[in-house]
């Protein structure tokens, strides 16, 4: 298949290097799923709260003024994405951020949004 070479600003060596550096399709799908987690306001609130302290569902419901079913659903999505983990503490299930890069992603996003609003 021939591609249009139009207005390329790279030479053939750079072109090959860029093409070879592109992530494979499956990795792009995983990256899209990871960043998709940050597309919901409730999940962002949960992650913000969990970035400060390990919390149970009841605490999250109270702190976020959100229904238990909503918090539980969002926690399940976050857990399935590998971003949140849980552990039993007696009768409680405590949730925490399991991925250390989550806070970095959130802070980068916050800085970007803040810059754009100025």
PDB file of C-alpha atoms in Angstrom:
ATOM      1  CA  UNK A   1       0.000   0.000   0.000  1.00  0.00           C
ATOM      2  CA  UNK A   2       1.432   3.357  -0.999  1.00  0.00           C
ATOM      3  CA  UNK A   3       1.069   6.269   1.394  1.00  0.00           C
ATOM      4  CA  UNK A   4       0.956   9.918   0.454  1.00  0.00           C
ATOM      5  CA  UNK A   5       4.313  11.436   1.415  1.00  0.00           C
ATOM      6  CA  UNK A   6       3.034  15.042   1.110  1.00  0.00           C
ATOM      7  CA  UNK A   7       4.585  17.507   3.508  1.00  0.00           C
ATOM      8  CA  UNK A   8       6.904  15.285   5.532  1.00  0.00           C
ATOM      9  CA  UNK A   9       9.519  17.195   7.469  1.00  0.00           C
ATOM     10  CA  UNK A  10      11.575  14.081   8.230  1.00  0.00           C
ATOM     11  CA  UNK A  11      14.086  12.208   6.148  1.00  0.00           C
ATOM     12  CA  UNK A  12      13.821   8.471   5.490  1.00  0.00           C
ATOM     13  CA  UNK A  13      16.013   7.567   8.503  1.00  0.00           C
ATOM     14  CA  UNK A  14      13.878   9.672  10.853  1.00  0.00           C
ATOM     15  CA  UNK A  15      10.710   8.304   9.278  1.00  0.00           C
ATOM     16  CA  UNK A  16      11.818   4.707   9.960  1.00  0.00           C
ATOM     17  CA  UNK A  17      12.815   5.599  13.520  1.00  0.00           C
ATOM     18  CA  UNK A  18       9.435   7.193  14.218  1.00  0.00           C
ATOM     19  CA  UNK A  19       7.485   4.317  12.666  1.00  0.00           C
ATOM     20  CA  UNK A  20       9.536   1.755  14.624  1.00  0.00           C
ATOM     21  CA  UNK A  21       8.910   3.686  17.858  1.00  0.00           C
ATOM     22  CA  UNK A  22       5.124   3.768  17.554  1.00  0.00           C
ATOM     23  CA  UNK A  23       3.466   1.513  20.131  1.00  0.00           C
ATOM     24  CA  UNK A  24       1.794  -1.646  18.789  1.00  0.00           C
ATOM     25  CA  UNK A  25      -1.977  -1.612  18.327  1.00  0.00           C
ATOM     26  CA  UNK A  26      -2.660  -3.700  21.443  1.00  0.00           C
ATOM     27  CA  UNK A  27      -0.612  -1.269  23.570  1.00  0.00           C
ATOM     28  CA  UNK A  28      -2.535   1.695  22.184  1.00  0.00           C
ATOM     29  CA  UNK A  29      -5.788  -0.032  23.121  1.00  0.00           C
ATOM     30  CA  UNK A  30      -4.505  -0.540  26.678  1.00  0.00           C
ATOM     31  CA  UNK A  31      -3.354   3.085  26.881  1.00  0.00           C
ATOM     32  CA  UNK A  32      -6.754   4.296  25.673  1.00  0.00           C
ATOM     33  CA  UNK A  33      -8.488   2.176  28.339  1.00  0.00           C
ATOM     34  CA  UNK A  34      -6.133   3.516  31.022  1.00  0.00           C
ATOM     35  CA  UNK A  35      -6.796   7.145  30.128  1.00  0.00           C
ATOM     36  CA  UNK A  36     -10.516   6.427  29.714  1.00  0.00           C
ATOM     37  CA  UNK A  37     -10.645   5.911  33.480  1.00  0.00           C
ATOM     38  CA  UNK A  38      -9.978   9.645  33.862  1.00  0.00           C
ATOM     39  CA  UNK A  39     -12.977  10.607  31.725  1.00  0.00           C
ATOM     40  CA  UNK A  40     -15.540  10.489  34.528  1.00  0.00           C
ATOM     41  CA  UNK A  41     -15.946  13.139  37.218  1.00  0.00           C
ATOM     42  CA  UNK A  42     -16.987  10.682  39.921  1.00  0.00           C
ATOM     43  CA  UNK A  43     -13.946   8.492  39.278  1.00  0.00           C
ATOM     44  CA  UNK A  44     -11.722  11.572  39.452  1.00  0.00           C
ATOM     45  CA  UNK A  45     -13.257  12.544  42.798  1.00  0.00           C
ATOM     46  CA  UNK A  46     -12.716   9.018  44.109  1.00  0.00           C
ATOM     47  CA  UNK A  47      -9.105   9.014  42.927  1.00  0.00           C
ATOM     48  CA  UNK A  48      -8.529  12.440  44.474  1.00  0.00           C
ATOM     49  CA  UNK A  49      -9.847  11.237  47.834  1.00  0.00           C
ATOM     50  CA  UNK A  50      -7.881   7.984  47.645  1.00  0.00           C
ATOM     51  CA  UNK A  51      -4.711   9.885  46.817  1.00  0.00           C
ATOM     52  CA  UNK A  52      -4.901  11.285  50.358  1.00  0.00           C
ATOM     53  CA  UNK A  53      -5.978   8.223  52.323  1.00  0.00           C
ATOM     54  CA  UNK A  54      -7.098   4.631  52.058  1.00  0.00           C
ATOM     55  CA  UNK A  55     -10.909   4.692  52.394  1.00  0.00           C
ATOM     56  CA  UNK A  56     -13.931   2.400  52.562  1.00  0.00           C
ATOM     57  CA  UNK A  57     -17.044   2.772  50.406  1.00  0.00           C
ATOM     58  CA  UNK A  58     -19.025   4.398  53.230  1.00  0.00           C
ATOM     59  CA  UNK A  59     -16.323   7.039  53.722  1.00  0.00           C
ATOM     60  CA  UNK A  60     -16.232   7.771  49.993  1.00  0.00           C
ATOM     61  CA  UNK A  61     -20.030   8.070  49.860  1.00  0.00           C
ATOM     62  CA  UNK A  62     -20.012  10.531  52.737  1.00  0.00           C
ATOM     63  CA  UNK A  63     -17.053  12.582  51.498  1.00  0.00           C
ATOM     64  CA  UNK A  64     -18.315  12.790  47.916  1.00  0.00           C
ATOM     65  CA  UNK A  65     -22.052  13.026  48.720  1.00  0.00           C
ATOM     66  CA  UNK A  66     -22.622  10.139  46.330  1.00  0.00           C
ATOM     67  CA  UNK A  67     -24.815   7.041  46.456  1.00  0.00           C
ATOM     68  CA  UNK A  68     -23.241   3.742  47.509  1.00  0.00           C
ATOM     69  CA  UNK A  69     -24.187   2.027  44.261  1.00  0.00           C
ATOM     70  CA  UNK A  70     -22.446   4.752  42.233  1.00  0.00           C
ATOM     71  CA  UNK A  71     -19.270   4.621  44.323  1.00  0.00           C
ATOM     72  CA  UNK A  72     -19.187   0.814  44.221  1.00  0.00           C
ATOM     73  CA  UNK A  73     -19.660   0.768  40.454  1.00  0.00           C
ATOM     74  CA  UNK A  74     -16.886   3.305  39.884  1.00  0.00           C
ATOM     75  CA  UNK A  75     -14.553   1.483  42.281  1.00  0.00           C
ATOM     76  CA  UNK A  76     -15.155  -1.738  40.361  1.00  0.00           C
ATOM     77  CA  UNK A  77     -14.137   0.007  37.117  1.00  0.00           C
ATOM     78  CA  UNK A  78     -11.047   1.469  38.769  1.00  0.00           C
ATOM     79  CA  UNK A  79     -10.137  -1.901  40.239  1.00  0.00           C
ATOM     80  CA  UNK A  80     -10.622  -3.657  36.889  1.00  0.00           C
ATOM     81  CA  UNK A  81      -8.304  -1.070  35.321  1.00  0.00           C
ATOM     82  CA  UNK A  82      -5.639  -1.922  37.919  1.00  0.00           C
ATOM     83  CA  UNK A  83      -5.620   1.601  39.301  1.00  0.00           C
ATOM     84  CA  UNK A  84      -7.263   0.848  42.637  1.00  0.00           C
ATOM     85  CA  UNK A  85      -6.715  -2.078  44.945  1.00  0.00           C
ATOM     86  CA  UNK A  86      -8.642  -3.214  47.993  1.00  0.00           C
ATOM     87  CA  UNK A  87      -7.887  -5.086  51.177  1.00  0.00           C
ATOM     88  CA  UNK A  88      -9.981  -6.457  54.001  1.00  0.00           C
ATOM     89  CA  UNK A  89      -9.620  -4.898  57.443  1.00  0.00           C
ATOM     90  CA  UNK A  90     -12.000  -6.826  59.647  1.00  0.00           C
ATOM     91  CA  UNK A  91     -15.465  -6.251  58.216  1.00  0.00           C
ATOM     92  CA  UNK A  92     -14.330  -3.284  56.123  1.00  0.00           C
ATOM     93  CA  UNK A  93     -12.959  -3.278  52.618  1.00  0.00           C
ATOM     94  CA  UNK A  94     -10.452  -0.466  52.218  1.00  0.00           C
ATOM     95  CA  UNK A  95      -9.565   0.968  48.822  1.00  0.00           C
ATOM     96  CA  UNK A  96      -6.289   2.583  47.822  1.00  0.00           C
ATOM     97  CA  UNK A  97      -4.550   3.713  44.667  1.00  0.00           C
ATOM     98  CA  UNK A  98      -2.363   0.847  43.510  1.00  0.00           C
ATOM     99  CA  UNK A  99      -0.645   2.575  40.612  1.00  0.00           C
ATOM    100  CA  UNK A 100       1.882   5.232  41.652  1.00  0.00           C
ATOM    101  CA  UNK A 101       1.558   7.010  38.296  1.00  0.00           C
ATOM    102  CA  UNK A 102      -2.111   7.881  38.838  1.00  0.00           C
ATOM    103  CA  UNK A 103      -1.336  10.917  41.006  1.00  0.00           C
ATOM    104  CA  UNK A 104       1.171  12.106  38.387  1.00  0.00           C
ATOM    105  CA  UNK A 105      -1.404  11.787  35.605  1.00  0.00           C
ATOM    106  CA  UNK A 106      -4.004  13.645  37.648  1.00  0.00           C
ATOM    107  CA  UNK A 107      -1.600  16.436  38.610  1.00  0.00           C
ATOM    108  CA  UNK A 108      -0.452  16.829  34.992  1.00  0.00           C
ATOM    109  CA  UNK A 109      -4.078  17.092  33.895  1.00  0.00           C
ATOM    110  CA  UNK A 110      -4.848  19.619  36.624  1.00  0.00           C
ATOM    111  CA  UNK A 111      -1.868  21.770  35.618  1.00  0.00           C
ATOM    112  CA  UNK A 112      -2.932  21.653  31.970  1.00  0.00           C
ATOM    113  CA  UNK A 113      -6.516  22.668  32.754  1.00  0.00           C
ATOM    114  CA  UNK A 114      -5.349  25.421  35.101  1.00  0.00           C
ATOM    115  CA  UNK A 115      -3.006  26.842  32.440  1.00  0.00           C
ATOM    116  CA  UNK A 116      -5.750  26.879  29.827  1.00  0.00           C
ATOM    117  CA  UNK A 117      -8.140  28.752  32.151  1.00  0.00           C
ATOM    118  CA  UNK A 118      -5.697  31.577  32.834  1.00  0.00           C
TER     119      UNK A 118
END
